[in-house]
Amino acid sequence: MKTETLYIETYGCQMNEYDSDRIQNALGASITKNPKEANIVIVNTCAIREKADQKALSSLGRFKHLKAKNPELIVGVSGCVAQLYGEELIQKIPHLDFVLGPRAIPGLASLIKDIRETRSRPIETSFDVEEPFDILPYHQEGKPTAFVSIQQGCNKKCAYCIVPTVRGAEVNRPVNDIKAEAQYLIAKGVKEITLIGQTVNSWKLGKLKFGDLLRTIGEIDGLERIRFTTSYPRDITKKMVEAMAQIPKVCHHIHLPVQSGSDRVLKLMNRTYTRNWYIDSVKRLRDAMPDIAISSDMIVGFPGETEEDFEQTMSLVEEIEFDSFFSFKYSPRPGTVGEELWRSDERVKDLTARERLARLQNYQRGITLAKNMERVGKAEQVLVEEESRNDSSWLCGRTQHNRIVNFAGRKELIGKMVDVRITEGLANSLRGQYLN
Ligand code: 5AD
C-alpha cells in the first residue's frame, strides 16, 4: 500500500485538533503543509458560530482548482460542519468527495478505499459507532504536551449550543484506555497531558467520577503535569476540588465557562446554575487552591438579554476577576432553542451586541493585564513547549496557571520544566529570564 500524503486544515476546539491527529493515524498518512503535494485534502470544520462554519466552507472552495487539475486528489470535509450539513455539502460542492462526521473517524481508511474503487461520494455521519475512541492520534516527536480525549459528545442542553447536535450524546471512555494512551505518550517524552471533553468533569463510569480519574492519572510515573478542559460548573464536586488540590501534578487552572452573569439569561440559556451558584463554586475552588487561575467563556447578546442583564454580566466579571476569558457575540445555530428565540421579538440588535462585547472585552483586558503585571519579579516553573513564533532565539512555554511565558533560551530546553523569573507582564503573555 502506498502511503498517503495528507493536507489537513483544522478549525475549532481542542477536540478537533485531536481528531485531526486521529485522522492522520487513521490514514497512516504523512502530513504536508502544501496542498499541491497531497493526494488527500481534508478540512476539519467547526460549527460553533456562524462565522466559523462559513470559514470552513470557504476554505473548501479553495481546493476546487486543485481537484480540477488532479482528478485523483480526494477532497473531504470532516468535523462539525460535515455532521451538521451532511448531504447538502455533497450537493453544493461538486469537487467534494466525502463528508465525515466526528464520530466516523475509525471508518475513514475504508471510506477512502471505497471512493477510489467505486467513485462514490459517501456521507458518513452516523453516531452509531461501536468503538468511537478507536484510532489514537498521531503524536509529533519531541512535543512535550498532548491531549487525551476522555469523552465524546455532550448531554447538556444549552440553548445556544450546536455541539450536542453535531457530536452526539456523551460517551465516556474507560479508565484503562485513557491510562494506556497517557502511558504511550509519556513513553514518547510527553510531560503534560490535557484531558479533553466537552464537559470534561462530567466524566463518570460506574462508580468512578472525574476526581477518581484525576487520581489515577496522577499516579502515572513520568508525567509532570495534568490539565483538563472544558469544565461544566454544575459538575464541580467536592471530590474533584479535593483531587485538584491534593494531587501535585494537577495544574491550578480551570476553564469554567459562565456564559452570563444574569440569572434570567442563564435560565434562558438552560445553564442549570445561577449566578450565586457559580460564584460559590469559584469560592470553593479558591478556598482549596488560593493561587488557582480561573478562565471562562462569555456570550453577549443572547436573545432576551436586556441592558440590565448585561450589567449583571459586567458586575460578575468585576466580582470574580477572571484571569482571562473568551467572549463572543451570540450567533444563532440551526435547530437550537436559541435560534427559535432569536427568530422571535427577543433578538438583541446587532449593534447593541457589538457594543456590549466591546465594553466587556475592554474591561477584562485591564484585569488580565493587571494580573499578568502582578507576576513580575516572581519565579515561575515553565514547561518549555517550542521556539517563540517571532524569534527562534526565544522559547515559549506555559506556567501551571496557563500563562504563556516567552524568554531567551536555547532549543535544548524544549520539553524541560525550567524556572523563569518574570520580567514583564503583557496583555496576553509574560516575558521572563531563564534561571539556571
Ligand atoms: N454563539 C456564540 N457563542 C457560542 N458559544 C457556543 N455556542 C455559541 C453561539 N451559538 C461559545 C460559548 C462556549 C464557547 C466554546 O463558544 O461561550 O463556551
Short mmCIF file of C-alpha atoms and ligand atoms in Angstrom, two decimals:
data_model
loop_
_atom_site.label_atom_id
_atom_site.label_comp_id
_atom_site.label_asym_id
_atom_site.label_seq_id
_atom_site.Cartn_x
_atom_site.Cartn_y
_atom_site.Cartn_z
CA MET A 1 0.00 0.00 0.00
CA LYS A 2 1.42 3.39 -0.88
CA THR A 3 1.48 5.92 1.91
CA GLU A 4 -0.99 8.73 1.76
CA THR A 5 0.10 12.35 1.81
CA LEU A 6 -2.44 14.38 3.71
CA TYR A 7 -3.05 18.08 3.80
CA ILE A 8 -5.41 18.88 6.66
CA GLU A 9 -6.80 22.19 7.86
CA THR A 10 -8.18 22.29 11.37
CA TYR A 11 -10.71 24.74 12.77
CA GLY A 12 -12.23 24.99 16.24
CA CYS A 13 -11.61 23.40 19.60
CA GLN A 14 -9.06 21.01 21.11
CA MET A 15 -11.31 18.10 20.21
CA ASN A 16 -10.91 18.98 16.54
CA GLU A 17 -7.12 19.22 16.88
CA TYR A 18 -7.18 15.81 18.49
CA ASP A 19 -9.44 14.45 15.75
CA SER A 20 -7.14 15.81 13.03
CA ASP A 21 -4.29 13.86 14.59
CA ARG A 22 -6.52 10.79 14.68
CA ILE A 23 -7.37 11.30 11.01
CA GLN A 24 -3.65 11.31 10.23
CA ASN A 25 -3.22 7.97 12.00
CA ALA A 26 -6.43 6.51 10.56
CA LEU A 27 -4.86 7.01 7.13
CA GLY A 28 -1.31 6.18 8.16
CA ALA A 29 -0.54 9.37 6.31
CA SER A 30 2.40 11.70 6.23
CA ILE A 31 1.47 15.36 6.51
CA THR A 32 2.25 18.07 4.02
CA LYS A 33 1.82 21.79 4.53
CA ASN A 34 1.43 22.26 0.80
CA PRO A 35 -1.94 21.08 -0.57
CA LYS A 36 -0.38 20.70 -4.03
CA GLU A 37 1.73 17.83 -2.72
CA ALA A 38 -1.20 15.99 -1.14
CA ASN A 39 -3.27 13.14 -2.50
CA ILE A 40 -5.88 13.69 0.20
CA VAL A 41 -7.09 17.10 1.38
CA ILE A 42 -9.38 17.34 4.41
CA VAL A 43 -10.92 20.37 6.07
CA ASN A 44 -11.78 19.52 9.68
CA THR A 45 -14.50 22.02 10.48
CA CYS A 46 -16.09 23.86 13.40
CA ALA A 47 -19.78 24.81 13.64
CA ILE A 48 -19.84 26.63 16.97
CA ARG A 49 -20.67 30.02 15.45
CA GLU A 50 -21.84 31.07 12.01
CA LYS A 51 -18.51 32.72 11.23
CA ALA A 52 -16.62 29.52 12.00
CA ASP A 53 -18.76 27.41 9.74
CA GLN A 54 -18.56 29.93 6.86
CA LYS A 55 -14.80 29.99 7.20
CA ALA A 56 -14.63 26.24 6.90
CA LEU A 57 -16.80 26.21 3.81
CA SER A 58 -14.90 28.95 2.05
CA SER A 59 -11.71 27.09 2.81
CA LEU A 60 -13.12 24.05 0.98
CA GLY A 61 -13.73 26.26 -2.05
CA ARG A 62 -10.00 26.88 -2.34
CA PHE A 63 -9.39 23.28 -3.41
CA LYS A 64 -11.68 23.38 -6.44
CA HIS A 65 -8.88 24.22 -8.89
CA LEU A 66 -6.53 21.69 -7.40
CA LYS A 67 -9.09 18.97 -7.90
CA ALA A 68 -9.73 20.12 -11.48
CA LYS A 69 -6.02 19.79 -12.23
CA ASN A 70 -5.67 16.49 -10.42
CA PRO A 71 -8.81 14.33 -10.52
CA GLU A 72 -7.09 11.67 -8.41
CA LEU A 73 -6.98 14.09 -5.49
CA ILE A 74 -9.51 13.25 -2.79
CA VAL A 75 -11.12 16.24 -1.08
CA GLY A 76 -13.12 15.68 2.08
CA VAL A 77 -14.82 17.60 4.84
CA SER A 78 -14.85 16.32 8.41
CA GLY A 79 -15.88 17.62 11.81
CA CYS A 80 -18.92 19.50 13.00
CA VAL A 81 -19.91 21.30 9.80
CA ALA A 82 -19.74 17.95 8.00
CA GLN A 83 -22.10 16.49 10.58
CA LEU A 84 -24.42 19.50 10.52
CA TYR A 85 -24.97 19.84 6.76
CA GLY A 86 -24.14 16.31 5.51
CA GLU A 87 -25.81 15.63 2.18
CA GLU A 88 -26.24 19.33 1.44
CA LEU A 89 -22.46 19.72 1.19
CA ILE A 90 -22.15 16.93 -1.37
CA GLN A 91 -24.86 18.56 -3.44
CA LYS A 92 -23.50 22.07 -3.22
CA ILE A 93 -19.80 21.35 -3.65
CA PRO A 94 -19.12 19.36 -6.83
CA HIS A 95 -15.43 18.83 -6.08
CA LEU A 96 -16.15 17.30 -2.66
CA ASP A 97 -15.55 13.53 -2.39
CA PHE A 98 -16.75 12.75 1.10
CA VAL A 99 -18.40 14.02 4.27
CA LEU A 100 -17.21 12.54 7.56
CA GLY A 101 -18.83 13.26 10.94
CA PRO A 102 -16.75 13.49 14.13
CA ARG A 103 -17.74 10.00 15.29
CA ALA A 104 -16.89 8.32 11.99
CA ILE A 105 -13.08 8.70 12.00
CA PRO A 106 -12.40 4.97 12.67
CA GLY A 107 -14.04 4.15 9.31
CA LEU A 108 -12.08 6.69 7.28
CA ALA A 109 -9.49 4.36 5.70
CA SER A 110 -12.10 2.02 4.26
CA LEU A 111 -14.13 5.00 3.13
CA ILE A 112 -11.19 6.28 1.07
CA LYS A 113 -10.70 2.82 -0.40
CA ASP A 114 -14.35 2.73 -1.48
CA ILE A 115 -14.08 6.15 -3.06
CA ARG A 116 -11.11 5.05 -5.16
CA GLU A 117 -12.74 1.80 -6.20
CA THR A 118 -16.26 2.98 -6.90
CA ARG A 119 -16.01 6.74 -7.39
CA SER A 120 -18.73 7.08 -4.78
CA ARG A 121 -19.20 10.24 -2.70
CA PRO A 122 -20.01 8.86 0.76
CA ILE A 123 -21.63 10.71 3.63
CA GLU A 124 -20.65 9.09 6.90
CA THR A 125 -22.42 10.84 9.76
CA SER A 126 -23.86 8.05 11.88
CA PHE A 127 -23.43 8.27 15.64
CA ASP A 128 -23.91 4.55 15.81
CA VAL A 129 -20.23 3.69 16.03
CA GLU A 130 -19.15 0.68 18.06
CA GLU A 131 -15.72 1.91 19.11
CA PRO A 132 -15.85 5.71 18.98
CA PHE A 133 -12.40 6.02 20.58
CA ASP A 134 -10.69 3.66 18.13
CA ILE A 135 -7.64 5.13 16.39
CA LEU A 136 -5.20 7.01 18.57
CA PRO A 137 -3.97 10.40 17.45
CA TYR A 138 -0.64 10.85 15.75
CA HIS A 139 1.85 12.40 18.16
CA GLN A 140 4.57 14.64 16.84
CA GLU A 141 8.03 13.51 18.01
CA GLY A 142 9.50 15.81 20.64
CA LYS A 143 6.30 17.65 21.52
CA PRO A 144 6.10 17.78 25.34
CA THR A 145 2.34 18.32 25.56
CA ALA A 146 -0.58 16.24 24.33
CA PHE A 147 -4.34 15.93 24.52
CA VAL A 148 -6.09 12.77 25.64
CA SER A 149 -9.79 12.55 24.94
CA ILE A 150 -11.79 11.12 27.83
CA GLN A 151 -15.24 11.87 26.47
CA GLN A 152 -17.08 12.41 23.23
CA GLY A 153 -20.33 14.29 22.75
CA CYS A 154 -22.36 16.25 25.29
CA ASN A 155 -25.50 15.61 27.34
CA LYS A 156 -26.19 19.22 28.30
CA LYS A 157 -28.92 21.16 26.62
CA CYS A 158 -27.60 24.72 26.49
CA ALA A 159 -29.99 26.70 24.33
CA TYR A 160 -27.31 28.40 22.21
CA CYS A 161 -25.18 25.37 21.50
CA ILE A 162 -24.84 23.17 18.42
CA VAL A 163 -22.39 20.70 19.98
CA PRO A 164 -24.90 18.04 21.13
CA THR A 165 -26.42 18.09 17.62
CA VAL A 166 -23.11 17.57 15.85
CA ARG A 167 -21.19 15.47 18.35
CA GLY A 168 -24.00 13.36 19.77
CA ALA A 169 -24.69 12.25 23.31
CA GLU A 170 -21.96 11.93 25.91
CA VAL A 171 -19.84 8.78 25.73
CA ASN A 172 -17.21 8.35 28.43
CA ARG A 173 -14.00 6.49 27.73
CA PRO A 174 -12.88 3.65 30.00
CA VAL A 175 -10.13 4.43 32.52
CA ASN A 176 -7.75 1.77 31.23
CA ASP A 177 -7.86 3.17 27.70
CA ILE A 178 -7.22 6.68 28.99
CA LYS A 179 -4.34 5.41 31.08
CA ALA A 180 -2.88 3.39 28.21
CA GLU A 181 -2.90 6.41 25.92
CA ALA A 182 -1.29 8.57 28.61
CA GLN A 183 1.43 5.96 29.15
CA TYR A 184 2.09 5.67 25.43
CA LEU A 185 2.51 9.45 25.23
CA ILE A 186 4.78 9.60 28.27
CA ALA A 187 6.98 6.91 26.69
CA LYS A 188 7.29 9.30 23.73
CA GLY A 189 8.52 12.08 26.01
CA VAL A 190 5.28 13.88 26.82
CA LYS A 191 5.39 15.78 30.14
CA GLU A 192 1.97 17.38 30.22
CA ILE A 193 -1.36 15.83 29.35
CA THR A 194 -4.60 17.72 28.90
CA LEU A 195 -7.67 15.56 29.37
CA ILE A 196 -10.30 16.80 26.96
CA GLY A 197 -14.06 16.53 26.75
CA GLN A 198 -16.94 18.93 26.05
CA THR A 199 -17.87 18.83 29.74
CA VAL A 200 -14.76 17.05 30.91
CA ASN A 201 -15.59 16.99 34.61
CA SER A 202 -18.92 15.28 33.93
CA TRP A 203 -16.88 12.17 33.12
CA LYS A 204 -18.09 9.15 35.06
CA LEU A 205 -18.10 5.41 34.56
CA GLY A 206 -19.83 3.13 37.02
CA LYS A 207 -18.80 4.28 40.46
CA LEU A 208 -15.84 6.25 39.19
CA LYS A 209 -16.12 10.04 38.92
CA PHE A 210 -13.85 12.65 37.44
CA GLY A 211 -11.98 13.16 40.74
CA ASP A 212 -11.09 9.46 40.77
CA LEU A 213 -9.83 9.69 37.22
CA LEU A 214 -7.56 12.60 38.18
CA ARG A 215 -6.11 10.46 40.97
CA THR A 216 -5.50 7.52 38.63
CA ILE A 217 -3.77 9.68 36.03
CA GLY A 218 -1.88 11.49 38.80
CA GLU A 219 -0.21 8.21 39.75
CA ILE A 220 1.36 7.61 36.35
CA ASP A 221 5.16 7.78 36.55
CA GLY A 222 6.93 10.21 34.30
CA LEU A 223 4.01 12.55 33.89
CA GLU A 224 4.67 16.03 35.27
CA ARG A 225 1.50 17.98 34.63
CA ILE A 226 -2.18 17.26 34.21
CA ARG A 227 -4.64 19.73 32.76
CA PHE A 228 -8.24 19.26 31.73
CA THR A 229 -10.76 21.22 29.73
CA THR A 230 -13.60 22.25 29.47
CA SER A 231 -15.34 22.09 32.85
CA TYR A 232 -19.06 22.45 33.37
CA PRO A 233 -19.89 24.46 36.53
CA ARG A 234 -22.69 22.26 37.77
CA ASP A 235 -20.46 19.19 37.72
CA ILE A 236 -17.82 20.51 40.08
CA THR A 237 -17.83 18.17 43.03
CA LYS A 238 -16.08 18.11 46.38
CA LYS A 239 -14.13 15.06 45.22
CA MET A 240 -12.93 16.90 42.15
CA VAL A 241 -11.82 20.00 44.08
CA GLU A 242 -10.02 17.82 46.62
CA ALA A 243 -8.27 15.86 43.90
CA MET A 244 -7.16 19.09 42.20
CA ALA A 245 -5.81 20.47 45.46
CA GLN A 246 -4.15 17.27 46.64
CA ILE A 247 -2.51 15.89 43.51
CA PRO A 248 0.66 17.90 42.89
CA LYS A 249 0.65 17.14 39.14
CA VAL A 250 -2.74 18.75 38.57
CA CYS A 251 -2.29 22.32 37.38
CA HIS A 252 -4.06 25.02 39.35
CA HIS A 253 -6.07 26.28 36.43
CA ILE A 254 -9.67 25.70 35.46
CA HIS A 255 -11.52 26.79 32.36
CA LEU A 256 -15.03 27.28 33.66
CA PRO A 257 -17.38 28.93 31.18
CA VAL A 258 -20.05 31.01 32.90
CA GLN A 259 -21.62 32.48 29.71
CA SER A 260 -23.63 35.19 31.52
CA GLY A 261 -23.86 36.93 34.89
CA SER A 262 -27.64 37.27 34.79
CA ASP A 263 -29.86 34.62 36.34
CA ARG A 264 -32.57 35.41 33.85
CA VAL A 265 -30.26 34.85 30.87
CA LEU A 266 -28.66 31.77 32.45
CA LYS A 267 -32.15 30.35 32.70
CA LEU A 268 -32.95 31.20 29.09
CA MET A 269 -29.67 29.55 28.14
CA ASN A 270 -30.60 26.50 30.20
CA ARG A 271 -27.27 26.51 32.02
CA THR A 272 -28.85 24.86 35.13
CA TYR A 273 -26.99 27.04 37.65
CA THR A 274 -27.43 30.55 39.00
CA ARG A 275 -25.01 33.42 39.30
CA ASN A 276 -24.62 32.78 43.03
CA TRP A 277 -24.06 29.11 42.45
CA TYR A 278 -21.23 29.95 40.07
CA ILE A 279 -19.72 32.47 42.49
CA ASP A 280 -19.88 29.86 45.21
CA SER A 281 -18.12 27.28 43.01
CA VAL A 282 -15.31 29.74 42.36
CA LYS A 283 -15.07 30.37 46.09
CA ARG A 284 -14.80 26.63 46.79
CA LEU A 285 -12.00 26.35 44.24
CA ARG A 286 -10.18 29.38 45.61
CA ASP A 287 -10.57 28.24 49.21
CA ALA A 288 -8.92 24.93 48.31
CA MET A 289 -6.30 26.49 45.98
CA PRO A 290 -5.75 30.18 46.68
CA ASP A 291 -3.49 30.54 43.62
CA ILE A 292 -5.89 28.91 41.14
CA ALA A 293 -6.27 30.66 37.78
CA ILE A 294 -9.82 30.84 36.50
CA SER A 295 -10.67 31.41 32.87
CA SER A 296 -14.09 31.46 31.28
CA ASP A 297 -16.27 31.91 28.20
CA MET A 298 -18.95 34.57 27.81
CA ILE A 299 -21.75 35.10 25.35
CA VAL A 300 -23.26 38.56 24.90
CA GLY A 301 -26.46 39.36 23.06
CA PHE A 302 -28.27 36.11 23.73
CA PRO A 303 -31.93 36.65 22.73
CA GLY A 304 -33.72 38.38 25.59
CA GLU A 305 -30.58 39.89 27.14
CA THR A 306 -31.52 43.38 28.40
CA GLU A 307 -29.22 46.21 29.38
CA GLU A 308 -29.81 45.20 32.97
CA ASP A 309 -28.84 41.60 32.26
CA PHE A 310 -25.67 42.76 30.60
CA GLU A 311 -24.85 44.92 33.65
CA GLN A 312 -25.12 41.73 35.68
CA THR A 313 -22.51 40.14 33.43
CA MET A 314 -20.24 43.17 33.88
CA SER A 315 -20.66 43.06 37.64
CA LEU A 316 -19.91 39.33 37.75
CA VAL A 317 -16.73 39.93 35.81
CA GLU A 318 -15.80 42.66 38.30
CA GLU A 319 -16.58 40.43 41.22
CA ILE A 320 -14.79 37.27 40.08
CA GLU A 321 -11.73 38.89 38.48
CA PHE A 322 -11.14 36.15 35.95
CA ASP A 323 -7.56 35.60 34.87
CA SER A 324 -8.80 35.65 31.28
CA PHE A 325 -11.80 34.76 29.20
CA PHE A 326 -13.02 34.34 25.66
CA SER A 327 -16.15 36.27 24.78
CA PHE A 328 -18.43 36.01 21.81
CA LYS A 329 -21.41 37.70 20.24
CA TYR A 330 -24.31 35.28 20.21
CA SER A 331 -24.68 33.51 16.89
CA PRO A 332 -27.91 31.61 16.12
CA ARG A 333 -27.31 27.94 15.28
CA PRO A 334 -29.71 25.84 13.21
CA GLY A 335 -32.26 23.85 15.15
CA THR A 336 -31.35 25.17 18.61
CA VAL A 337 -33.76 26.67 21.14
CA GLY A 338 -31.70 29.85 20.98
CA GLU A 339 -32.36 30.14 17.28
CA GLU A 340 -36.11 30.00 17.93
CA LEU A 341 -35.79 32.82 20.46
CA TRP A 342 -33.63 34.75 18.02
CA ARG A 343 -36.34 34.49 15.37
CA SER A 344 -38.85 35.98 17.81
CA ASP A 345 -39.00 39.57 19.10
CA GLU A 346 -36.36 38.73 21.68
CA ARG A 347 -33.44 39.27 19.33
CA VAL A 348 -30.78 41.73 20.52
CA LYS A 349 -29.83 44.33 17.91
CA ASP A 350 -26.52 43.54 16.30
CA LEU A 351 -25.07 46.95 17.10
CA THR A 352 -26.11 46.63 20.75
CA ALA A 353 -24.46 43.21 21.00
CA ARG A 354 -21.28 44.55 19.41
CA GLU A 355 -21.16 47.46 21.84
CA ARG A 356 -21.68 45.17 24.81
CA LEU A 357 -18.98 42.81 23.62
CA ALA A 358 -16.52 45.68 23.17
CA ARG A 359 -17.27 47.01 26.67
CA LEU A 360 -16.84 43.58 28.23
CA GLN A 361 -13.60 42.85 26.41
CA ASN A 362 -12.21 46.26 27.15
CA TYR A 363 -12.84 45.87 30.86
CA GLN A 364 -11.34 42.38 31.00
CA ARG A 365 -8.24 43.44 29.06
CA GLY A 366 -7.38 45.68 32.02
CA ILE A 367 -7.90 42.89 34.57
CA THR A 368 -5.85 40.33 32.61
CA LEU A 369 -3.05 42.84 32.12
CA ALA A 370 -3.03 43.78 35.81
CA LYS A 371 -2.91 40.10 36.78
CA ASN A 372 -0.04 39.49 34.36
CA MET A 373 1.84 42.50 35.75
CA GLU A 374 1.42 41.12 39.27
CA ARG A 375 3.67 38.22 38.23
CA VAL A 376 6.66 40.50 37.58
CA GLY A 377 9.59 39.65 39.84
CA LYS A 378 8.27 36.19 40.66
CA ALA A 379 9.94 32.92 39.67
CA GLU A 380 7.65 30.60 37.72
CA GLN A 381 8.03 26.99 36.66
CA VAL A 382 7.59 26.81 32.91
CA LEU A 383 7.25 23.76 30.72
CA VAL A 384 9.10 24.78 27.56
CA GLU A 385 6.99 23.89 24.53
CA GLU A 386 8.56 25.41 21.44
CA GLU A 387 10.58 28.20 19.89
CA SER A 388 8.77 31.53 20.02
CA ARG A 389 6.90 32.33 16.85
CA ASN A 390 8.61 35.64 16.12
CA ASP A 391 12.14 34.89 17.22
CA SER A 392 13.79 31.47 17.24
CA SER A 393 16.35 32.51 19.88
CA TRP A 394 13.37 32.81 22.23
CA LEU A 395 11.40 29.98 23.76
CA CYS A 396 7.77 29.71 24.66
CA GLY A 397 6.10 27.73 27.41
CA ARG A 398 3.36 27.92 30.00
CA THR A 399 3.10 28.18 33.75
CA GLN A 400 0.81 25.78 35.59
CA HIS A 401 -1.71 28.65 35.64
CA ASN A 402 -1.76 28.55 31.85
CA ARG A 403 0.07 31.84 31.38
CA ILE A 404 2.26 31.96 28.28
CA VAL A 405 5.88 32.87 29.00
CA ASN A 406 8.45 33.91 26.41
CA PHE A 407 12.13 34.03 27.33
CA ALA A 408 15.53 33.86 25.67
CA GLY A 409 16.98 30.38 25.76
CA ARG A 410 18.44 27.55 23.77
CA LYS A 411 16.40 24.99 21.87
CA GLU A 412 17.75 22.19 24.09
CA LEU A 413 15.42 23.40 26.82
CA ILE A 414 12.31 22.40 24.84
CA GLY A 415 10.49 19.70 26.75
CA LYS A 416 12.07 20.66 30.07
CA MET A 417 10.50 22.17 33.15
CA VAL A 418 12.57 25.25 33.93
CA ASP A 419 12.49 28.22 36.32
CA VAL A 420 11.95 31.62 34.78
CA ARG A 421 11.99 35.00 36.52
CA ILE A 422 9.13 37.09 35.17
CA THR A 423 10.30 40.49 33.94
CA GLU A 424 7.29 41.83 32.10
CA GLY A 425 3.52 41.35 32.13
CA LEU A 426 1.81 41.91 28.77
CA ALA A 427 -1.82 41.74 27.61
CA ASN A 428 -1.77 38.03 26.73
CA SER A 429 1.57 36.73 27.92
CA LEU A 430 4.57 37.20 30.17
CA ARG A 431 8.23 37.77 29.43
CA GLY A 432 10.97 36.42 31.60
CA GLN A 433 14.55 35.45 32.16
CA TYR A 434 15.79 31.87 32.34
CA LEU A 435 17.17 30.95 35.78
CA ASN A 436 19.84 28.24 35.66
N1 5AD B 1 -22.94 31.83 19.77
C1 5AD B 1 -21.88 32.43 20.37
N2 5AD B 1 -21.02 31.78 21.16
C2 5AD B 1 -21.23 30.46 21.35
N3 5AD B 1 -20.56 29.55 22.08
C3 5AD B 1 -21.17 28.36 21.95
N4 5AD B 1 -22.24 28.47 21.16
C4 5AD B 1 -22.30 29.78 20.77
C5 5AD B 1 -23.17 30.51 19.95
N5 5AD B 1 -24.23 29.95 19.36
C6 5AD B 1 -19.39 29.88 22.88
C7 5AD B 1 -19.59 29.53 24.36
C8 5AD B 1 -18.74 28.30 24.51
C9 5AD B 1 -17.61 28.58 23.55
C10 5AD B 1 -16.81 27.42 23.14
O1 5AD B 1 -18.27 29.13 22.43
O2 5AD B 1 -19.11 30.59 25.15
O3 5AD B 1 -18.29 28.11 25.83
#
